[in-house]
Amino acid sequence: MRQFLRSILFSLFILVCSAAFSRLDAQSNSGSISGTVTDSTGAVIPGAVVSIQNPVSAYARTATTDGTGHFRFSNLPFNPYHLTVTRDGFAAFVEDMDVNSIVPVSTNIQLKVGTASNTVTVEGGEDLIENDPTVHTDVDRGLFDKLSIESASSSLSSLVTLSSPGVAADSNGLFHGLGDHASNSFSVDGQPITDQQSKVFSNQLPSNAVQSLEVIDGAPPAEYGGKTSLVINVTTRSGQGLTKPVGNITTSYGTFGSAAGSVDLGYGGQNWGNFFELDGLNTGRFLDPPEFSVFHDKGNEQNVFDRVDYQLSSSNSIHTNINYSRSWFQTPNTYDNLNITNVLSGGTTASPVFGGVGNTDQHSKIGTYDIAPTFTHILNKDAVLNLGGYVRRDGYNYYPSGNPLADLGPIQNESVSQQRSLLNAGVHGELTIQKGINSIKAGTVYQHTFLREHDNIGLINATFNSPCVDANGNPQPGFTDPSQCAAAGLVSNDPSVGGSFNPVLLPYDLTRSGSLYADFGHADIKELALYIQDQIKAGNWVFNLGIRGDLYNGLTVTRQPEPRVGAAYSIKRTNTVLRVSYARTLETPFNENLVLSSSGCANEVLAPLLACTPGVSGTLQPGFRNEFHAGLQQAFGKHLVISGDYIWKYTHNAFDFSIFGNTPIFFPIDWHNSKIPGYVVHADVPNYHNFSAFVVMSSVAARFFPPQSAGAGATVGAPGLPFRIDHDEKFNQTTHVQYQVPLRRGPWIGFNWRYDSGLVAGAAPCYNAIGVNTLCGSTTLNGQPAVDLSGLTSDQEFEAGFACNGVRATPNTPLPTPCLASQFTSSLISIPAPNTEDDDKNPPRIAPRSLFDASIGDDNLFNGDKRKWSLRLTAINVSNKYALYNFLSTFSGTHYVTPRAMTAEIGFHF
């Protein structure tokens, strides 16, 4: 703690000194372009229109030169831009400019007398390609304003899932990048956020506050660490340069009683700016539930975001982000969670009284705040020093049912409440030097994460820890001591005679008049990173060279040097870029419930509740990864560009998650290693006669290898043999098509097609009597191969779409068990044929699905000039596809995709 305070005080001292004795500027993941426009005599030209455009991301901005002929574009995402200058009486000036660092790009433009032109054009395929060794996807606000988003409460995750290749879609805003569970990080205006952003863990930055995204799928440069399967660079919206206030007010209503509203306002001047955003959502379907029918799934969310920019001079400014989000949501029920029967009285006697205790009623509340100031000093025209700090906190509260006995379910024997906080504070500094062919960046990041986990746990299953069993070994309710069994004609379940009764748990058995067990865990995680990288441009070659050193000091201590290299070669004649890259990365453990997972198996009360595996170390160790990429980018004319990469990743200590019962309390675990090969493809049609489109697709294997090396939970896998983890997916793709009707008041039309071949569904029952890498059973019925369904409830069978001899299960009517393997089918899960299931080569999977979304809108209904009204209609899952995300997943359970949902939105813009 003292070390952390000293680091913070020292950093603040540097920042204060910089503010007092130097001038400050900009932020660490966006750049600027400025310049002066003159005629052939050197006289300045006021009123010239300067436009910049990136045709692939559709980012475009326009400025007008002032009385001194000067213009400036700030807060630009790192990208190449096509710049055009027009003025009456002069020929248009066209130039390509590359913004790849925070070092300002300056240019002096001379216009020649000639025919005026006001058209911004893409000259050819060279404007569509980037000579960059690292594959990435750029998404601007112009696209995601029109992209149909399935989950309004996790819109940022949905944007990444729909627009980036290599992303497997999961429930509740979760996405798996390039075969890993959720090893993704966000860099918001230079602030690193490596904790999970799924809406059951945290509240995301509102998408209304985002100007653009850059999703890095390739081997990450040295400046990124921690969680690097996907790195999402976020540039937020700014009010700087908006001499007249610009704002939007929108409201919408749709299916499931979903009501949303937002207000944003940007205003400022050339030297300062403020952008403010406020939004809220209330819906009857906040999470993806385990039933296609929606019930007990209400939730609401509120976001406030404010960005302040202040430029003290032409070379100095200050930038601060402030964000607060709050969400409240129910844990969706299944039919198994209705009308729960449990002990009403007499739990310690031989004859407990059972009765109805109501429906399960669990819910959560998450509060997130983030404060991130950034200060930058431009040392000279070639060098910039950037300093920043941040404090971000997630406060998570999970509440059980009012009557804790109502929490009883097929996979939940405990009632749990949790108060958890994750406070992340840190400082970072970067020196960027751009000189000649070199673009050098050296920096350091120090962060201190405070983990606090407070859990209250009580047993609520009267037969989970029974002192007595019947003659067949079936546990019986009631009693408090094995010595009481004989008098009641039962058999002792005492461990001294081979029984499973655990007297340590008795004081916390709520069915036997016990009380809650309180567990408090805390940890301080300190991380220091140092890096230096250089991008070298030599003719048609671009080289990325870098090295990073991570010092992780948490529950364990790890030091790791991490070289990063890449090369790209541009064949200008054919508009082709060839690229290769390599990265060594340190994979740090997930922070969510890290203490519970690392120490729970050493706790005599928690160990039997967390399904601990004998011999598995409790403390999670950081892992390391070797990652290789090889790919190309090819432009075809000026209307099509295709990018693709082959990926191979090997990770030692590969992370996954497990779950506590049927709660949102997830905790990380460690596998020995993983091997992840695959490919990603991205194709763009930027604009062809008002038509634009993109296609992203990927095939990424996620092969994990036992044994489980650390963590509390236990998942499956034949000893020593690889298996496909439950976020492995053979193939997925998204196609987005958009058309702008070429009329002054014409509407636009958008259409999405998302295809998923299906995540692994390892919990699905099957038959295999001959396989060596399988957990299928080998039951028979009348001497014929059969599938044992006795471990599933009727509702779980219904959720999976199981049928036996054509008769489908219902929530209240189970299938006969066993069922002949030849007659066992599912409409929602692909079950391998008898004797063909293999956990690595042919596991059960969620059935393939295609989801179609459509939207239509008009951005200027009444043809206004300064004030505009807009209308948008959106349909999610137009065909009302009945499909699953997953089934009894170790991480998240069972979840259905969104049923057909219609939304109407009206907006006022000024």
Short mmCIF file of N, CA and C in Angstrom, two decimals, residues 149-231:
data_model
loop_
_atom_site.label_atom_id
_atom_site.label_comp_id
_atom_site.label_asym_id
_atom_site.label_seq_id
_atom_site.Cartn_x
_atom_site.Cartn_y
_atom_site.Cartn_z
N ILE A 149 -28.14 -3.55 -33.31
CA ILE A 149 -27.50 -4.07 -32.10
C ILE A 149 -28.49 -4.92 -31.33
N GLU A 150 -28.10 -6.18 -31.05
CA GLU A 150 -29.00 -7.09 -30.36
C GLU A 150 -29.20 -6.70 -28.90
N SER A 151 -28.11 -6.35 -28.22
CA SER A 151 -28.17 -6.12 -26.78
C SER A 151 -27.93 -4.65 -26.48
N ALA A 152 -28.99 -3.92 -26.15
CA ALA A 152 -28.84 -2.50 -25.84
C ALA A 152 -28.05 -2.28 -24.57
N SER A 153 -28.05 -3.26 -23.66
CA SER A 153 -27.34 -3.09 -22.39
C SER A 153 -25.87 -3.46 -22.48
N SER A 154 -25.41 -3.95 -23.62
CA SER A 154 -23.98 -4.20 -23.84
C SER A 154 -23.66 -3.90 -25.30
N SER A 155 -23.97 -2.67 -25.71
CA SER A 155 -23.86 -2.30 -27.11
C SER A 155 -22.42 -2.30 -27.61
N LEU A 156 -21.47 -1.96 -26.73
CA LEU A 156 -20.08 -1.93 -27.16
C LEU A 156 -19.60 -3.34 -27.51
N SER A 157 -19.95 -4.32 -26.69
CA SER A 157 -19.60 -5.71 -27.00
C SER A 157 -20.27 -6.17 -28.28
N SER A 158 -21.52 -5.80 -28.47
CA SER A 158 -22.24 -6.19 -29.69
C SER A 158 -21.58 -5.61 -30.93
N LEU A 159 -21.09 -4.36 -30.83
CA LEU A 159 -20.39 -3.76 -31.97
C LEU A 159 -19.15 -4.55 -32.34
N VAL A 160 -18.39 -4.95 -31.33
CA VAL A 160 -17.17 -5.72 -31.59
C VAL A 160 -17.53 -7.07 -32.20
N THR A 161 -18.55 -7.74 -31.66
CA THR A 161 -18.94 -9.06 -32.15
C THR A 161 -19.38 -9.01 -33.60
N LEU A 162 -20.16 -8.00 -33.97
CA LEU A 162 -20.71 -7.92 -35.32
C LEU A 162 -19.70 -7.45 -36.35
N SER A 163 -18.77 -6.60 -35.96
CA SER A 163 -17.92 -5.93 -36.96
C SER A 163 -16.52 -6.49 -37.07
N SER A 164 -16.12 -7.41 -36.17
CA SER A 164 -14.74 -7.89 -36.15
C SER A 164 -14.69 -9.39 -36.42
N PRO A 165 -13.73 -9.85 -37.22
CA PRO A 165 -13.58 -11.29 -37.42
C PRO A 165 -12.93 -11.96 -36.22
N GLY A 166 -13.11 -13.27 -36.10
CA GLY A 166 -12.48 -14.01 -35.03
C GLY A 166 -13.19 -13.96 -33.71
N VAL A 167 -14.45 -13.49 -33.69
CA VAL A 167 -15.18 -13.31 -32.44
C VAL A 167 -16.35 -14.30 -32.39
N ALA A 168 -16.36 -15.15 -31.37
CA ALA A 168 -17.48 -16.07 -31.14
C ALA A 168 -18.47 -15.39 -30.20
N ALA A 169 -19.73 -15.33 -30.62
CA ALA A 169 -20.75 -14.66 -29.83
C ALA A 169 -21.25 -15.56 -28.72
N ASP A 170 -21.36 -15.01 -27.52
CA ASP A 170 -21.91 -15.73 -26.39
C ASP A 170 -23.00 -14.87 -25.76
N SER A 171 -23.62 -15.39 -24.73
CA SER A 171 -24.75 -14.72 -24.11
C SER A 171 -24.30 -13.53 -23.27
N ASN A 172 -25.26 -12.65 -22.99
CA ASN A 172 -25.07 -11.54 -22.05
C ASN A 172 -23.92 -10.61 -22.41
N GLY A 173 -23.75 -10.38 -23.72
CA GLY A 173 -22.73 -9.44 -24.15
C GLY A 173 -21.32 -9.97 -24.09
N LEU A 174 -21.16 -11.25 -23.81
CA LEU A 174 -19.83 -11.84 -23.74
C LEU A 174 -19.37 -12.21 -25.15
N PHE A 175 -18.09 -11.99 -25.44
CA PHE A 175 -17.56 -12.46 -26.72
C PHE A 175 -16.19 -13.08 -26.48
N HIS A 176 -15.89 -14.10 -27.27
CA HIS A 176 -14.64 -14.83 -27.16
C HIS A 176 -13.77 -14.47 -28.35
N GLY A 177 -12.66 -13.80 -28.09
CA GLY A 177 -11.79 -13.34 -29.15
C GLY A 177 -10.73 -14.34 -29.51
N LEU A 178 -10.71 -14.75 -30.78
CA LEU A 178 -9.66 -15.62 -31.31
C LEU A 178 -9.42 -16.86 -30.46
N GLY A 179 -10.50 -17.52 -30.07
CA GLY A 179 -10.41 -18.81 -29.41
C GLY A 179 -10.22 -18.80 -27.91
N ASP A 180 -9.97 -17.64 -27.32
CA ASP A 180 -9.80 -17.57 -25.87
C ASP A 180 -11.11 -17.20 -25.20
N HIS A 181 -11.19 -17.52 -23.90
CA HIS A 181 -12.45 -17.32 -23.18
C HIS A 181 -12.92 -15.87 -23.27
N ALA A 182 -12.22 -14.95 -22.69
CA ALA A 182 -12.59 -13.53 -22.75
C ALA A 182 -11.33 -12.70 -22.52
N SER A 183 -10.27 -13.11 -23.18
CA SER A 183 -8.97 -12.45 -22.98
C SER A 183 -8.89 -11.21 -23.86
N ASN A 184 -9.75 -10.24 -23.53
CA ASN A 184 -9.86 -9.02 -24.33
C ASN A 184 -9.56 -7.81 -23.45
N SER A 185 -9.01 -6.78 -24.04
CA SER A 185 -8.77 -5.56 -23.29
C SER A 185 -9.25 -4.37 -24.09
N PHE A 186 -9.64 -3.34 -23.36
CA PHE A 186 -10.05 -2.08 -23.96
C PHE A 186 -9.00 -1.02 -23.63
N SER A 187 -8.74 -0.16 -24.57
CA SER A 187 -7.91 1.02 -24.31
C SER A 187 -8.78 2.23 -24.66
N VAL A 188 -9.31 2.88 -23.63
CA VAL A 188 -10.25 3.99 -23.82
C VAL A 188 -9.48 5.29 -23.71
N ASP A 189 -9.25 5.94 -24.83
CA ASP A 189 -8.43 7.16 -24.86
C ASP A 189 -7.10 6.95 -24.16
N GLY A 190 -6.53 5.77 -24.33
CA GLY A 190 -5.24 5.47 -23.74
C GLY A 190 -5.29 4.81 -22.37
N GLN A 191 -6.47 4.73 -21.74
CA GLN A 191 -6.58 4.07 -20.44
C GLN A 191 -6.78 2.57 -20.62
N PRO A 192 -5.88 1.73 -20.09
CA PRO A 192 -6.05 0.28 -20.25
C PRO A 192 -7.11 -0.26 -19.30
N ILE A 193 -8.03 -1.08 -19.84
CA ILE A 193 -9.05 -1.76 -19.05
C ILE A 193 -8.99 -3.23 -19.43
N THR A 194 -8.46 -4.06 -18.54
CA THR A 194 -8.28 -5.47 -18.86
C THR A 194 -9.26 -6.37 -18.11
N ASP A 195 -10.12 -5.79 -17.28
CA ASP A 195 -11.13 -6.60 -16.59
C ASP A 195 -12.31 -6.84 -17.51
N GLN A 196 -13.10 -7.87 -17.20
CA GLN A 196 -14.17 -8.29 -18.10
C GLN A 196 -15.26 -7.24 -18.21
N GLN A 197 -15.81 -7.14 -19.43
CA GLN A 197 -16.82 -6.14 -19.72
C GLN A 197 -18.20 -6.73 -20.00
N SER A 198 -18.35 -8.04 -19.82
CA SER A 198 -19.68 -8.64 -19.93
C SER A 198 -20.59 -8.02 -18.89
N LYS A 199 -21.88 -7.91 -19.19
CA LYS A 199 -22.77 -7.17 -18.30
C LYS A 199 -23.12 -7.91 -17.01
N VAL A 200 -22.66 -9.14 -16.83
CA VAL A 200 -22.79 -9.78 -15.52
C VAL A 200 -21.56 -9.54 -14.67
N PHE A 201 -20.57 -8.79 -15.19
CA PHE A 201 -19.38 -8.45 -14.43
C PHE A 201 -19.26 -6.94 -14.20
N SER A 202 -19.63 -6.17 -15.21
CA SER A 202 -19.31 -4.75 -15.17
C SER A 202 -20.30 -3.99 -16.03
N ASN A 203 -20.20 -2.67 -15.97
CA ASN A 203 -20.96 -1.80 -16.86
C ASN A 203 -20.02 -1.22 -17.91
N GLN A 204 -20.42 -1.31 -19.15
CA GLN A 204 -19.56 -0.87 -20.23
C GLN A 204 -19.67 0.63 -20.47
N LEU A 205 -18.64 1.16 -21.10
CA LEU A 205 -18.72 2.52 -21.61
C LEU A 205 -19.88 2.61 -22.58
N PRO A 206 -20.76 3.61 -22.48
CA PRO A 206 -21.89 3.69 -23.40
C PRO A 206 -21.42 3.94 -24.83
N SER A 207 -22.02 3.26 -25.79
CA SER A 207 -21.61 3.41 -27.19
C SER A 207 -21.89 4.81 -27.71
N ASN A 208 -22.84 5.52 -27.09
CA ASN A 208 -23.10 6.91 -27.52
C ASN A 208 -21.91 7.82 -27.26
N ALA A 209 -21.01 7.40 -26.37
CA ALA A 209 -19.83 8.22 -26.06
C ALA A 209 -18.65 7.90 -26.97
N VAL A 210 -18.81 6.94 -27.86
CA VAL A 210 -17.70 6.44 -28.67
C VAL A 210 -17.73 7.07 -30.06
N GLN A 211 -16.57 7.55 -30.50
CA GLN A 211 -16.44 8.05 -31.86
C GLN A 211 -16.00 6.95 -32.81
N SER A 212 -15.04 6.13 -32.41
CA SER A 212 -14.54 5.08 -33.31
C SER A 212 -13.89 3.97 -32.50
N LEU A 213 -13.79 2.80 -33.15
CA LEU A 213 -13.14 1.63 -32.58
C LEU A 213 -12.07 1.13 -33.53
N GLU A 214 -10.97 0.68 -32.96
CA GLU A 214 -9.98 -0.09 -33.70
C GLU A 214 -9.80 -1.40 -32.95
N VAL A 215 -10.16 -2.51 -33.61
CA VAL A 215 -10.07 -3.82 -32.98
C VAL A 215 -8.85 -4.53 -33.56
N ILE A 216 -7.85 -4.77 -32.71
CA ILE A 216 -6.61 -5.41 -33.13
C ILE A 216 -6.75 -6.92 -32.97
N ASP A 217 -6.78 -7.63 -34.11
CA ASP A 217 -6.85 -9.09 -34.09
C ASP A 217 -5.47 -9.71 -34.19
N GLY A 218 -4.49 -8.95 -34.64
CA GLY A 218 -3.17 -9.49 -34.89
C GLY A 218 -2.32 -9.54 -33.65
N ALA A 219 -1.07 -10.00 -33.83
CA ALA A 219 -0.13 -10.02 -32.73
C ALA A 219 0.03 -8.60 -32.19
N PRO A 220 -0.25 -8.36 -30.91
CA PRO A 220 -0.32 -6.98 -30.41
C PRO A 220 1.05 -6.32 -30.34
N PRO A 221 1.15 -5.03 -30.64
CA PRO A 221 2.40 -4.29 -30.41
C PRO A 221 2.76 -4.28 -28.93
N ALA A 222 3.99 -3.86 -28.64
CA ALA A 222 4.53 -3.97 -27.28
C ALA A 222 3.79 -3.12 -26.27
N GLU A 223 3.06 -2.11 -26.70
CA GLU A 223 2.38 -1.24 -25.74
C GLU A 223 1.19 -1.91 -25.07
N TYR A 224 0.75 -3.07 -25.59
CA TYR A 224 -0.44 -3.73 -25.04
C TYR A 224 -0.04 -5.00 -24.29
N GLY A 225 -0.68 -5.22 -23.15
CA GLY A 225 -0.40 -6.41 -22.35
C GLY A 225 -1.59 -6.79 -21.50
N GLY A 226 -1.46 -7.90 -20.79
CA GLY A 226 -2.51 -8.35 -19.88
C GLY A 226 -3.48 -9.31 -20.52
N LYS A 227 -4.39 -8.81 -21.34
CA LYS A 227 -5.37 -9.61 -22.06
C LYS A 227 -5.32 -9.14 -23.52
N THR A 228 -4.77 -9.95 -24.41
CA THR A 228 -4.44 -9.42 -25.73
C THR A 228 -4.98 -10.24 -26.90
N SER A 229 -5.92 -11.19 -26.65
CA SER A 229 -6.50 -11.89 -27.79
C SER A 229 -7.18 -10.90 -28.73
N LEU A 230 -7.92 -9.97 -28.16
CA LEU A 230 -8.43 -8.81 -28.89
C LEU A 230 -8.10 -7.57 -28.09
N VAL A 231 -7.60 -6.55 -28.77
CA VAL A 231 -7.37 -5.26 -28.14
C VAL A 231 -8.28 -4.26 -28.83
#
